[in-house]
mmCIF file of C-alpha atoms in Angstrom:
data_model
loop_
_atom_site.group_PDB
_atom_site.id
_atom_site.type_symbol
_atom_site.label_atom_id
_atom_site.label_comp_id
_atom_site.label_asym_id
_atom_site.label_seq_id
_atom_site.Cartn_x
_atom_site.Cartn_y
_atom_site.Cartn_z
ATOM 1 C CA MET A 1 9.617 1.970 12.330
ATOM 2 C CA ASN A 2 10.307 1.201 8.697
ATOM 3 C CA ILE A 3 7.195 1.977 6.611
ATOM 4 C CA LEU A 4 6.578 1.147 2.954
ATOM 5 C CA VAL A 5 3.850 3.002 1.072
ATOM 6 C CA LEU A 6 2.629 1.531 -2.204
ATOM 7 C CA ASN A 7 0.960 4.456 -3.966
ATOM 8 C CA GLY A 8 -1.291 3.229 -6.765
ATOM 9 C CA SER A 9 -2.221 6.615 -8.179
ATOM 10 C CA PRO A 10 -1.215 7.418 -11.752
ATOM 11 C CA ARG A 11 -1.368 11.144 -10.907
ATOM 12 C CA PRO A 12 1.795 12.349 -9.156
ATOM 13 C CA ASN A 13 0.027 15.463 -7.843
ATOM 14 C CA GLY A 14 -3.480 14.096 -7.355
ATOM 15 C CA ASN A 15 -5.647 13.532 -4.308
ATOM 16 C CA THR A 16 -4.061 10.229 -3.303
ATOM 17 C CA ALA A 17 -0.567 11.702 -3.562
ATOM 18 C CA ALA A 18 -1.624 14.589 -1.286
ATOM 19 C CA MET A 19 -2.982 12.143 1.294
ATOM 20 C CA VAL A 20 0.214 10.087 1.143
ATOM 21 C CA LYS A 21 2.372 13.203 1.548
ATOM 22 C CA ALA A 22 0.433 14.300 4.637
ATOM 23 C CA PHE A 23 0.847 10.847 6.178
ATOM 24 C CA VAL A 24 4.564 10.688 5.312
ATOM 25 C CA ASP A 25 5.210 14.165 6.755
ATOM 26 C CA GLY A 26 3.596 13.125 10.036
ATOM 27 C CA ALA A 27 5.385 9.776 10.216
ATOM 28 C CA GLU A 28 8.781 11.312 9.458
ATOM 29 C CA THR A 29 8.188 13.960 12.129
ATOM 30 C CA ASN A 30 7.971 11.075 14.601
ATOM 31 C CA GLY A 31 11.254 9.573 13.376
ATOM 32 C CA HIS A 32 9.870 6.812 11.174
ATOM 33 C CA GLN A 33 11.654 5.885 7.959
ATOM 34 C CA VAL A 34 9.148 5.995 5.101
ATOM 35 C CA THR A 35 9.673 4.818 1.530
ATOM 36 C CA VAL A 36 7.011 5.647 -1.050
ATOM 37 C CA ILE A 37 6.856 3.588 -4.216
ATOM 38 C CA SER A 38 4.692 5.113 -6.939
ATOM 39 C CA VAL A 39 3.768 1.853 -8.639
ATOM 40 C CA CYS A 40 2.290 3.626 -11.674
ATOM 41 C CA GLN A 41 5.733 5.002 -12.471
ATOM 42 C CA LYS A 42 7.186 1.485 -12.424
ATOM 43 C CA LYS A 43 7.018 -1.411 -14.835
ATOM 44 C CA ILE A 44 5.323 -4.108 -12.759
ATOM 45 C CA ALA A 45 3.585 -6.919 -14.599
ATOM 46 C CA GLY A 46 0.881 -9.133 -13.185
ATOM 47 C CA CYS A 47 1.626 -12.480 -11.552
ATOM 48 C CA LEU A 48 2.116 -15.340 -14.035
ATOM 49 C CA ALA A 49 0.995 -18.039 -11.546
ATOM 50 C CA CYS A 50 4.041 -20.062 -12.622
ATOM 51 C CA GLU A 51 4.952 -20.978 -8.995
ATOM 52 C CA TYR A 52 8.667 -20.405 -9.674
ATOM 53 C CA CYS A 53 8.818 -18.285 -6.502
ATOM 54 C CA HIS A 54 7.614 -21.187 -4.350
ATOM 55 C CA THR A 55 9.587 -23.950 -6.054
ATOM 56 C CA LYS A 56 12.957 -23.203 -7.685
ATOM 57 C CA GLY A 57 12.956 -19.467 -6.960
ATOM 58 C CA ASN A 58 13.060 -19.519 -3.145
ATOM 59 C CA ARG A 59 10.927 -16.355 -2.731
ATOM 60 C CA THR A 60 12.256 -14.869 -5.993
ATOM 61 C CA CYS A 61 9.911 -13.982 -8.833
ATOM 62 C CA ILE A 62 10.971 -15.161 -12.268
ATOM 63 C CA GLN A 63 9.884 -11.842 -13.791
ATOM 64 C CA GLN A 64 12.712 -9.338 -13.906
ATOM 65 C CA ASP A 65 10.866 -6.027 -13.748
ATOM 66 C CA ASP A 66 10.652 -3.137 -11.283
ATOM 67 C CA MET A 67 9.027 -5.350 -8.643
ATOM 68 C CA GLN A 68 12.562 -6.626 -7.958
ATOM 69 C CA GLU A 69 13.234 -3.190 -6.362
ATOM 70 C CA VAL A 70 10.154 -3.552 -4.152
ATOM 71 C CA TYR A 71 10.787 -7.039 -2.734
ATOM 72 C CA PRO A 72 13.707 -6.049 -0.444
ATOM 73 C CA LEU A 73 11.693 -3.047 0.771
ATOM 74 C CA LEU A 74 8.747 -5.333 1.569
ATOM 75 C CA ASP A 75 10.957 -7.692 3.566
ATOM 76 C CA LYS A 76 12.490 -4.757 5.466
ATOM 77 C CA ALA A 77 9.179 -2.982 6.173
ATOM 78 C CA GLU A 78 7.442 -3.287 9.523
ATOM 79 C CA MET A 79 4.351 -1.513 8.197
ATOM 80 C CA ILE A 80 2.763 -1.307 4.767
ATOM 81 C CA VAL A 81 0.399 1.410 3.618
ATOM 82 C CA LEU A 82 -1.680 0.808 0.516
ATOM 83 C CA ALA A 83 -2.822 4.033 -1.122
ATOM 84 C CA SER A 84 -5.039 4.266 -4.180
ATOM 85 C CA PRO A 85 -7.754 6.183 -5.886
ATOM 86 C CA VAL A 86 -10.800 3.965 -6.201
ATOM 87 C CA TYR A 87 -11.382 2.831 -9.769
ATOM 88 C CA TYR A 88 -14.467 0.740 -10.308
ATOM 89 C CA HIS A 89 -14.816 -0.067 -6.599
ATOM 90 C CA SER A 90 -11.227 -1.236 -6.035
ATOM 91 C CA PHE A 91 -7.533 -0.424 -6.338
ATOM 92 C CA THR A 92 -5.982 0.802 -9.562
ATOM 93 C CA GLY A 93 -4.785 -1.945 -11.873
ATOM 94 C CA GLN A 94 -1.169 -0.939 -11.337
ATOM 95 C CA LEU A 95 -1.464 -1.331 -7.562
ATOM 96 C CA GLN A 96 -3.326 -4.602 -7.988
ATOM 97 C CA CYS A 97 -0.414 -5.996 -10.031
ATOM 98 C CA ALA A 98 2.045 -5.051 -7.262
ATOM 99 C CA ILE A 99 -0.211 -6.553 -4.591
ATOM 100 C CA ASN A 100 -0.545 -9.811 -6.517
ATOM 101 C CA ARG A 101 3.219 -10.027 -6.933
ATOM 102 C CA ILE A 102 3.721 -9.964 -3.145
ATOM 103 C CA TYR A 103 2.720 -13.628 -3.509
ATOM 104 C CA ALA A 104 6.361 -14.415 -4.380
ATOM 105 C CA LEU A 105 7.374 -13.592 -0.797
ATOM 106 C CA ASP A 106 4.325 -15.314 0.700
ATOM 107 C CA LYS A 107 4.707 -13.306 3.905
ATOM 108 C CA PRO A 108 7.205 -10.426 4.059
ATOM 109 C CA LYS A 109 9.682 -11.093 6.885
ATOM 110 C CA ASN A 110 9.176 -8.121 9.240
ATOM 111 C CA LEU A 111 5.704 -6.899 8.334
ATOM 112 C CA LYS A 112 3.470 -6.399 11.393
ATOM 113 C CA LYS A 113 1.145 -3.485 10.609
ATOM 114 C CA ALA A 114 -0.939 -2.119 7.732
ATOM 115 C CA ALA A 115 -3.035 0.902 6.835
ATOM 116 C CA LEU A 116 -5.203 1.844 3.877
ATOM 117 C CA ILE A 117 -5.618 5.240 2.191
ATOM 118 C CA LEU A 118 -8.339 5.603 -0.448
ATOM 119 C CA SER A 119 -9.520 8.559 -2.487
ATOM 120 C CA SER A 120 -12.552 8.801 -4.744
ATOM 121 C CA GLY A 121 -15.007 11.145 -6.361
ATOM 122 C CA SER A 122 -17.958 9.744 -4.425
ATOM 123 C CA ASP A 123 -18.758 7.912 -1.198
ATOM 124 C CA ASP A 124 -19.719 4.234 -0.794
ATOM 125 C CA VAL A 125 -17.329 2.943 -3.461
ATOM 126 C CA TYR A 126 -14.627 1.559 -1.175
ATOM 127 C CA GLY A 127 -16.029 -1.952 -0.642
ATOM 128 C CA GLY A 128 -13.795 -3.912 -3.016
ATOM 129 C CA ALA A 129 -10.557 -2.309 -1.836
ATOM 130 C CA VAL A 130 -11.494 -2.617 1.842
ATOM 131 C CA TYR A 131 -12.458 -6.276 1.358
ATOM 132 C CA GLU A 132 -9.097 -7.118 -0.215
ATOM 133 C CA TYR A 133 -7.208 -5.150 2.431
ATOM 134 C CA GLN A 134 -9.010 -6.934 5.252
ATOM 135 C CA ASN A 135 -8.698 -10.414 3.777
ATOM 136 C CA SER A 136 -5.315 -10.342 2.021
ATOM 137 C CA PHE A 137 -3.379 -8.124 4.384
ATOM 138 C CA LEU A 138 -4.980 -8.162 7.800
ATOM 139 C CA ASP A 139 -6.273 -11.740 7.894
ATOM 140 C CA TYR A 140 -3.870 -13.687 5.666
ATOM 141 C CA LEU A 141 -0.690 -11.831 6.619
ATOM 142 C CA LYS A 142 -1.865 -11.448 10.239
ATOM 143 C CA LEU A 143 -1.181 -7.712 10.309
ATOM 144 C CA GLU A 144 -2.424 -5.200 12.846
ATOM 145 C CA ASN A 145 -4.903 -2.762 11.310
ATOM 146 C CA MET A 146 -3.640 0.745 11.917
ATOM 147 C CA GLY A 147 -6.554 2.367 10.115
ATOM 148 C CA ILE A 148 -8.538 2.939 6.969
ATOM 149 C CA PHE A 149 -8.614 6.512 5.696
ATOM 150 C CA THR A 150 -10.944 7.622 2.941
ATOM 151 C CA ALA A 151 -11.716 10.890 1.201
ATOM 152 C CA PHE A 152 -14.254 11.688 -1.491
ATOM 153 C CA GLY A 153 -15.351 14.765 -3.356
ATOM 154 C CA GLU A 154 -14.520 17.960 -1.490
ATOM 155 C CA GLN A 155 -12.822 16.034 1.328
ATOM 156 C CA ASN A 156 -9.945 15.340 -1.061
ATOM 157 C CA GLN A 157 -7.057 17.650 -0.214
ATOM 158 C CA SER A 158 -9.153 19.432 2.401
ATOM 159 C CA GLU A 159 -7.247 20.903 5.328
ATOM 160 C CA GLU A 160 -9.172 18.636 7.692
ATOM 161 C CA LYS A 161 -8.281 15.447 5.771
ATOM 162 C CA MET A 162 -4.624 16.428 5.402
ATOM 163 C CA LYS A 163 -4.414 17.108 9.138
ATOM 164 C CA GLU A 164 -6.050 13.750 9.926
ATOM 165 C CA LEU A 165 -3.447 11.881 7.878
ATOM 166 C CA TYR A 166 -0.572 13.950 9.240
ATOM 167 C CA GLU A 167 -1.693 13.264 12.804
ATOM 168 C CA PHE A 168 -2.094 9.560 12.045
ATOM 169 C CA GLY A 169 1.493 9.355 10.787
ATOM 170 C CA LYS A 170 2.772 11.421 13.697
ATOM 171 C CA ALA A 171 0.991 9.224 16.283
ATOM 172 C CA LEU A 172 2.417 5.911 15.047
ATOM 173 C CA LYS A 173 4.448 4.024 17.611
#
């Protein structure tokens, strides 16, 4: 399976990155092709709501930034994984910009499955991110929910959490 991970963490060696790495290691062990895009290392602007993509653009965004690298990967992916630390009860702003820009494609061509990985300093802060994931990805895009994985406080980078994510990636069919 072709899997695209959108990692919304600005820290390349932080808790979210560790969770993503554990997942990727497991998925690759099972023969899946995984591409990780660290959206915070890219220049991705927010959606302009200009509708170019749905009129003259034919699924092409008028903005020529790093999202142009992501669009072909989205169309090729059979599964998307959103990964983010939780900032103010939702995704990071950088990940939110990338998510909003998926609008240009309306529905990526091969996407069938989704998963969510969230990290935070405390529990009970995941509501906003989970709500968007469930409504924008699972419901609107009609994707199969492969799981929601969260870690807070001492769970972050714990052996138990890393094993859980590794096993999740390894078990994907």
